[in-house]
PDB file of C-alpha atoms in Angstrom:
ATOM      1  CA  UNK A 224      38.273  92.702  36.825  1.00 47.00           C
ATOM      2  CA  UNK A 225      41.563  91.566  35.324  1.00 48.00           C
ATOM      3  CA  UNK A 226      41.218  89.044  32.592  1.00 46.00           C
ATOM      4  CA  UNK A 227      42.841  85.661  33.147  1.00 47.00           C
ATOM      5  CA  UNK A 228      45.444  85.049  30.545  1.00 49.00           C
ATOM      6  CA  UNK A 229      46.659  81.609  29.494  1.00 49.00           C
ATOM      7  CA  UNK A 230      50.291  81.390  28.575  1.00 48.00           C
ATOM      8  CA  UNK A 231      51.343  78.446  26.410  1.00 46.00           C
ATOM      9  CA  UNK A 232      54.935  77.392  26.714  1.00 47.00           C
ATOM     10  CA  UNK A 233      56.102  75.397  23.726  1.00 47.00           C
ATOM     11  CA  UNK A 234      59.169  73.221  23.988  1.00 48.00           C
ATOM     12  CA  UNK A 235      61.686  73.955  21.314  1.00 51.00           C
ATOM     13  CA  UNK A 236      62.594  70.670  19.538  1.00 54.00           C
ATOM     14  CA  UNK A 237      66.211  71.700  19.142  1.00 54.00           C
ATOM     15  CA  UNK A 238      66.894  72.170  22.841  1.00 55.00           C
ATOM     16  CA  UNK A 239      68.713  69.249  24.540  1.00 58.00           C
ATOM     17  CA  UNK A 240      67.387  67.616  27.685  1.00 60.00           C
ATOM     18  CA  UNK A 241      69.118  68.060  30.978  1.00 60.00           C
ATOM     19  CA  UNK A 242      71.755  65.377  31.586  1.00 66.00           C
ATOM     20  CA  UNK A 243      72.401  66.182  35.227  1.00 69.00           C
ATOM     21  CA  UNK A 244      71.737  63.220  37.486  1.00 68.00           C
ATOM     22  CA  UNK A 245      69.454  63.744  40.453  1.00 67.00           C
ATOM     23  CA  UNK A 246      71.275  63.981  43.732  1.00 69.00           C
ATOM     24  CA  UNK A 247      70.979  61.019  46.043  1.00 69.00           C
ATOM     25  CA  UNK A 248      69.219  61.560  49.278  1.00 67.00           C
ATOM     26  CA  UNK A 249      71.651  61.542  52.223  1.00 67.00           C
ATOM     27  CA  UNK A 250      69.049  59.761  54.344  1.00 68.00           C
ATOM     28  CA  UNK A 251      68.946  56.629  52.144  1.00 69.00           C
ATOM     29  CA  UNK A 252      70.626  53.653  53.813  1.00 68.00           C
ATOM     30  CA  UNK A 253      71.792  50.651  51.816  1.00 72.00           C
ATOM     31  CA  UNK A 254      70.350  47.388  53.011  1.00 74.00           C
ATOM     32  CA  UNK A 255      72.472  44.271  52.821  1.00 77.00           C
ATOM     33  CA  UNK A 256      70.707  41.264  51.364  1.00 76.00           C
ATOM     34  CA  UNK A 257      71.822  37.966  52.827  1.00 78.00           C
ATOM     35  CA  UNK A 258      72.839  35.488  50.152  1.00 78.00           C
ATOM     36  CA  UNK A 259      71.380  31.999  50.487  1.00 77.00           C
ATOM     37  CA  UNK A 260      73.883  29.435  51.646  1.00 77.00           C
ATOM     38  CA  UNK A 261      74.700  26.691  49.196  1.00 75.00           C
ATOM     39  CA  UNK A 262      73.389  23.311  50.253  1.00 76.00           C
ATOM     40  CA  UNK A 263      75.682  20.347  49.968  1.00 76.00           C
ATOM     41  CA  UNK A 264      74.141  17.502  48.016  1.00 74.00           C
ATOM     42  CA  UNK A 265      75.042  14.074  49.303  1.00 74.00           C
ATOM     43  CA  UNK A 266      76.735  11.764  46.848  1.00 71.00           C
ATOM     44  CA  UNK A 267      74.542   8.876  45.714  1.00 68.00           C
ATOM     45  CA  UNK A 268      75.458   5.482  47.061  1.00 67.00           C
ATOM     46  CA  UNK A 269      75.086   2.471  44.796  1.00 66.00           C
ATOM     47  CA  UNK A 270      74.173   0.286  47.782  1.00 68.00           C
ATOM     48  CA  UNK A 271      71.238   2.415  49.000  1.00 69.00           C
ATOM     49  CA  UNK A 272      68.643   0.128  47.381  1.00 70.00           C
ATOM     50  CA  UNK A 273      70.671  -3.066  47.592  1.00 72.00           C
ATOM     51  CA  UNK A 274      70.615  -5.999  49.976  1.00 68.00           C
ATOM     52  CA  UNK A 275      74.375  -5.626  50.338  1.00 74.00           C
ATOM     53  CA  UNK A 276      75.914  -3.290  52.889  1.00 76.00           C
ATOM     54  CA  UNK A 277      79.052  -1.314  52.079  1.00 76.00           C
ATOM     55  CA  UNK A 278      80.719   0.137  55.171  1.00 80.00           C
ATOM     56  CA  UNK A 279      82.666   3.278  54.279  1.00 77.00           C
ATOM     57  CA  UNK A 280      84.563   3.192  57.591  1.00 85.00           C
ATOM     58  CA  UNK A 281      86.259  -0.102  56.653  1.00 83.00           C
ATOM     59  CA  UNK A 282      88.898  -0.695  54.029  1.00 78.00           C
ATOM     60  CA  UNK A 283      88.100  -1.576  50.450  1.00 73.00           C
ATOM     61  CA  UNK A 284      89.333  -5.157  50.713  1.00 73.00           C
ATOM     62  CA  UNK A 285      87.438  -5.712  53.966  1.00 79.00           C
ATOM     63  CA  UNK A 286      84.246  -4.686  52.178  1.00 79.00           C
ATOM     64  CA  UNK A 287      85.134  -6.912  49.240  1.00 76.00           C
ATOM     65  CA  UNK A 288      85.574  -9.854  51.592  1.00 77.00           C
ATOM     66  CA  UNK A 289      82.272  -9.146  53.340  1.00 78.00           C
ATOM     67  CA  UNK A 290      80.436  -8.767  50.019  1.00 76.00           C
ATOM     68  CA  UNK A 291      81.902 -12.005  48.719  1.00 74.00           C
ATOM     69  CA  UNK A 292      83.882 -10.538  45.821  1.00 72.00           C
ATOM     70  CA  UNK A 293      86.803 -12.700  44.774  1.00 65.00           C
ATOM     71  CA  UNK A 294      88.968 -10.229  42.862  1.00 62.00           C
ATOM     72  CA  UNK A 295      89.953  -6.586  42.937  1.00 57.00           C
ATOM     73  CA  UNK A 296      89.127  -4.608  39.821  1.00 56.00           C
ATOM     74  CA  UNK A 297      92.326  -2.581  40.238  1.00 57.00           C
ATOM     75  CA  UNK A 298      94.518  -5.630  39.581  1.00 56.00           C
ATOM     76  CA  UNK A 299      93.361  -6.008  35.973  1.00 51.00           C
ATOM     77  CA  UNK A 300      96.432  -5.924  33.755  1.00 49.00           C
ATOM     78  CA  UNK A 301      98.904  -6.175  36.644  1.00 49.00           C
ATOM     79  CA  UNK A 302     100.550  -9.265  35.141  1.00 52.00           C
ATOM     80  CA  UNK A 303     101.445  -7.446  31.928  1.00 52.00           C
ATOM     81  CA  UNK A 304     105.066  -6.330  31.862  1.00 56.00           C
ATOM     82  CA  UNK A 305     104.368  -3.561  29.349  1.00 52.00           C
ATOM     83  CA  UNK A 306     102.439  -1.443  31.872  1.00 50.00           C
ATOM     84  CA  UNK A 307     104.700   1.013  33.670  1.00 52.00           C
ATOM     85  CA  UNK A 308     103.919   2.885  36.845  1.00 52.00           C
ATOM     86  CA  UNK A 309     101.124   0.490  37.848  1.00 50.00           C
ATOM     87  CA  UNK A 310     101.335  -0.850  41.400  1.00 56.00           C
ATOM     88  CA  UNK A 311      98.428  -3.118  42.334  1.00 53.00           C
ATOM     89  CA  UNK A 312      97.556  -3.040  46.011  1.00 55.00           C
ATOM     90  CA  UNK A 313      96.315  -6.605  46.268  1.00 53.00           C
ATOM     91  CA  UNK A 314      98.834  -8.302  43.948  1.00 55.00           C
ATOM     92  CA  UNK A 315      96.105 -10.421  42.376  1.00 55.00           C
ATOM     93  CA  UNK A 316      95.208 -12.301  45.556  1.00 60.00           C
ATOM     94  CA  UNK A 317      91.519 -13.182  46.055  1.00 62.00           C
ATOM     95  CA  UNK A 318      89.664 -11.025  48.561  1.00 62.00           C
ATOM     96  CA  UNK A 319      87.264 -13.746  49.703  1.00 66.00           C
ATOM     97  CA  UNK A 320      87.150 -17.526  49.788  1.00 71.00           C
ATOM     98  CA  UNK A 321      85.783 -19.287  46.686  1.00 70.00           C
ATOM     99  CA  UNK A 322      82.065 -19.985  46.837  1.00 72.00           C
ATOM    100  CA  UNK A 323      80.685 -23.516  46.441  1.00 77.00           C
ATOM    101  CA  UNK A 324      79.080 -24.699  43.230  1.00 80.00           C
ATOM    102  CA  UNK A 325      75.498 -23.566  42.753  1.00 79.00           C
ATOM    103  CA  UNK A 326      75.866 -20.511  44.992  1.00 76.00           C
ATOM    104  CA  UNK A 327      74.099 -17.430  43.642  1.00 76.00           C
ATOM    105  CA  UNK A 328      75.516 -14.087  44.687  1.00 72.00           C
ATOM    106  CA  UNK A 329      72.953 -11.450  45.805  1.00 71.00           C
ATOM    107  CA  UNK A 330      74.196  -9.103  43.080  1.00 71.00           C
ATOM    108  CA  UNK A 331      73.099 -11.586  40.418  1.00 73.00           C
ATOM    109  CA  UNK A 332      69.511 -11.349  41.641  1.00 74.00           C
ATOM    110  CA  UNK A 333      69.574  -7.548  41.487  1.00 72.00           C
ATOM    111  CA  UNK A 334      70.793  -7.357  37.899  1.00 72.00           C
ATOM    112  CA  UNK A 335      67.944  -6.717  35.461  1.00 74.00           C
ATOM    113  CA  UNK A 336      67.387  -8.901  32.452  1.00 77.00           C
ATOM    114  CA  UNK A 337      68.961  -7.761  29.223  1.00 77.00           C
ATOM    115  CA  UNK A 338      66.538  -6.056  26.879  1.00 80.00           C
ATOM    116  CA  UNK A 339      67.050  -5.987  23.155  1.00 81.00           C
ATOM    117  CA  UNK A 340      65.983  -2.816  21.357  1.00 83.00           C
ATOM    118  CA  UNK A 341      64.946  -3.504  17.778  1.00 84.00           C
ATOM    119  CA  UNK A 342      65.108  -0.349  15.681  1.00 88.00           C
ATOM    120  CA  UNK A 343      62.978  -0.474  12.580  1.00 91.00           C
ATOM    121  CA  UNK A 344      63.976   1.117   9.287  1.00 93.00           C
ATOM    122  CA  UNK A 345      62.387   4.611   9.243  1.00 93.00           C
ATOM    123  CA  UNK A 346      59.534   5.311   6.857  1.00 93.00           C
ATOM    124  CA  UNK A 347      61.460   7.987   4.962  1.00 93.00           C
ATOM    125  CA  UNK A 348      64.407   5.654   4.407  1.00 94.00           C
ATOM    126  CA  UNK A 349      62.031   2.914   3.275  1.00 94.00           C
ATOM    127  CA  UNK A 350      60.682   5.209   0.548  1.00 94.00           C
ATOM    128  CA  UNK A 351      64.206   5.866  -0.737  1.00 94.00           C
ATOM    129  CA  UNK A 352      65.171   2.183  -0.640  1.00 94.00           C
ATOM    130  CA  UNK A 353      61.983   1.081  -2.403  1.00 94.00           C
ATOM    131  CA  UNK A 354      62.505   3.739  -5.072  1.00 94.00           C
ATOM    132  CA  UNK A 355      66.057   2.478  -5.641  1.00 94.00           C
ATOM    133  CA  UNK A 356      64.844  -1.127  -5.837  1.00 94.00           C
ATOM    134  CA  UNK A 357      62.134  -0.190  -8.327  1.00 93.00           C
ATOM    135  CA  UNK A 358      64.635   1.688 -10.492  1.00 92.00           C
ATOM    136  CA  UNK A 359      67.715  -0.563 -10.372  1.00 92.00           C
ATOM    137  CA  UNK A 360      66.457  -3.952  -9.156  1.00 88.00           C
ATOM    138  CA  UNK A 361      67.804  -6.167  -6.392  1.00 83.00           C
ATOM    139  CA  UNK A 362      71.301  -6.551  -7.850  1.00 83.00           C
ATOM    140  CA  UNK A 363      72.004  -2.968  -8.945  1.00 88.00           C
ATOM    141  CA  UNK A 364      73.739  -1.868  -5.752  1.00 91.00           C
ATOM    142  CA  UNK A 365      76.570  -0.168  -7.621  1.00 92.00           C
ATOM    143  CA  UNK A 366      74.088   1.822  -9.699  1.00 93.00           C
ATOM    144  CA  UNK A 367      72.127   2.674  -6.543  1.00 93.00           C
ATOM    145  CA  UNK A 368      75.232   4.081  -4.878  1.00 93.00           C
ATOM    146  CA  UNK A 369      75.956   6.254  -7.945  1.00 93.00           C
ATOM    147  CA  UNK A 370      72.372   7.468  -8.352  1.00 93.00           C
ATOM    148  CA  UNK A 371      72.555  11.030  -7.014  1.00 92.00           C
ATOM    149  CA  UNK A 372      68.919  11.864  -7.778  1.00 93.00           C
ATOM    150  CA  UNK A 373      67.341   9.199  -5.567  1.00 93.00           C
ATOM    151  CA  UNK A 374      70.279   8.424  -3.270  1.00 93.00           C
ATOM    152  CA  UNK A 375      70.679  12.031  -2.174  1.00 91.00           C
ATOM    153  CA  UNK A 376      72.566  11.116   1.011  1.00 91.00           C
ATOM    154  CA  UNK A 377      75.173   9.242  -1.099  1.00 91.00           C
ATOM    155  CA  UNK A 378      75.013   6.000   0.871  1.00 93.00           C
ATOM    156  CA  UNK A 379      77.672   3.478  -0.051  1.00 93.00           C
ATOM    157  CA  UNK A 380      77.033   0.123  -1.661  1.00 93.00           C
ATOM    158  CA  UNK A 381      77.701  -1.794   1.572  1.00 94.00           C
ATOM    159  CA  UNK A 382      75.365   0.461   3.556  1.00 95.00           C
ATOM    160  CA  UNK A 383      72.582   0.046   1.006  1.00 94.00           C
ATOM    161  CA  UNK A 384      73.050  -3.735   1.040  1.00 94.00           C
ATOM    162  CA  UNK A 385      72.630  -3.888   4.830  1.00 94.00           C
ATOM    163  CA  UNK A 386      69.644  -1.548   4.955  1.00 94.00           C
ATOM    164  CA  UNK A 387      67.829  -3.290   2.093  1.00 94.00           C
ATOM    165  CA  UNK A 388      68.383  -6.693   3.725  1.00 94.00           C
ATOM    166  CA  UNK A 389      67.036  -5.382   7.033  1.00 94.00           C
ATOM    167  CA  UNK A 390      63.991  -3.821   5.366  1.00 94.00           C
ATOM    168  CA  UNK A 391      63.208  -7.016   3.465  1.00 94.00           C
ATOM    169  CA  UNK A 392      63.541  -9.069   6.663  1.00 94.00           C
ATOM    170  CA  UNK A 393      61.118  -6.721   8.423  1.00 93.00           C
ATOM    171  CA  UNK A 394      58.677  -6.990   5.519  1.00 94.00           C
ATOM    172  CA  UNK A 395      58.846 -10.799   5.659  1.00 95.00           C
ATOM    173  CA  UNK A 396      58.272 -10.832   9.425  1.00 93.00           C
ATOM    174  CA  UNK A 397      55.326  -8.451   9.065  1.00 93.00           C
ATOM    175  CA  UNK A 398      53.788 -10.584   6.299  1.00 94.00           C
ATOM    176  CA  UNK A 399      54.189 -13.739   8.420  1.00 94.00           C
ATOM    177  CA  UNK A 400      52.531 -12.024  11.393  1.00 93.00           C
ATOM    178  CA  UNK A 401      49.624 -10.883   9.211  1.00 94.00           C
ATOM    179  CA  UNK A 402      49.182 -14.399   7.784  1.00 94.00           C
ATOM    180  CA  UNK A 403      49.181 -15.885  11.283  1.00 94.00           C
ATOM    181  CA  UNK A 404      46.607 -13.336  12.455  1.00 93.00           C
ATOM    182  CA  UNK A 405      44.415 -14.136   9.428  1.00 93.00           C
ATOM    183  CA  UNK A 406      44.586 -17.870  10.159  1.00 93.00           C
ATOM    184  CA  UNK A 407      43.663 -17.327  13.798  1.00 93.00           C
ATOM    185  CA  UNK A 408      40.725 -15.122  12.805  1.00 91.00           C
ATOM    186  CA  UNK A 409      39.511 -17.786  10.349  1.00 91.00           C
ATOM    187  CA  UNK A 410      39.723 -20.459  13.053  1.00 91.00           C
ATOM    188  CA  UNK A 411      37.730 -18.310  15.452  1.00 90.00           C
ATOM    189  CA  UNK A 412      35.065 -17.724  12.810  1.00 90.00           C
ATOM    190  CA  UNK A 413      34.846 -21.466  12.059  1.00 88.00           C
ATOM    191  CA  UNK A 414      34.547 -22.349  15.738  1.00 87.00           C
ATOM    192  CA  UNK A 415      31.900 -19.662  16.251  1.00 85.00           C
ATOM    193  CA  UNK A 416      29.936 -20.898  13.219  1.00 83.00           C
ATOM    194  CA  UNK A 417      30.146 -24.508  14.435  1.00 82.00           C
ATOM    195  CA  UNK A 418      28.944 -23.492  17.886  1.00 80.00           C
ATOM    196  CA  UNK A 419      26.051 -21.521  16.378  1.00 79.00           C
ATOM    197  CA  UNK A 420      25.061 -24.497  14.171  1.00 74.00           C
ATOM    198  CA  UNK A 421      25.110 -26.871  17.143  1.00 70.00           C
ATOM    199  CA  UNK A 422      22.932 -24.500  19.144  1.00 67.00           C
ATOM    200  CA  UNK A 423      20.358 -24.349  16.324  1.00 68.00           C
ATOM    201  CA  UNK A 424      20.200 -28.163  16.071  1.00 62.00           C
ATOM    202  CA  UNK A 425      19.530 -28.491  19.768  1.00 62.00           C
TER     203      UNK A 425
END
């Protein structure tokens, strides 16, 4: 019986790989992918959530008259002779009749109340300001501005004056609030003790 022989074929590391591209099959058909159509986004209308109705089919001044607006914003500065190329359409005439005294326009009821945002002095800036105050005192603003070791951001004398005044005002307000809270707590304790004493006597 012939002996089965195993032949090992070793790839030579110096031989380059074949760079010929495989031939494309002639039976492959390209499929066209339909691109999604872009959707038009409607422009937001400021009167969508308002009690007022703005009719886009009418003219601007007709809407102004219906809404009760007295002046056209495009006529601002029309009386100045220095403006060139400006032609106001309404010539400064009122769009609607003047309203009686005490009349409140619907837009006034829709305007939110003004909110004041109080920004506190950050904790990191407070550390720098307190270090400058401890080193130079309350009246050494010029020395604070020239102190490059502590005042690393090189704040000016005017800036340091404003920030120190704001920090001291915040400290005073915080101390007053703490004192008021302490007084209220003491009053509650006194009233509770008086009520407990009255209950024991009865």
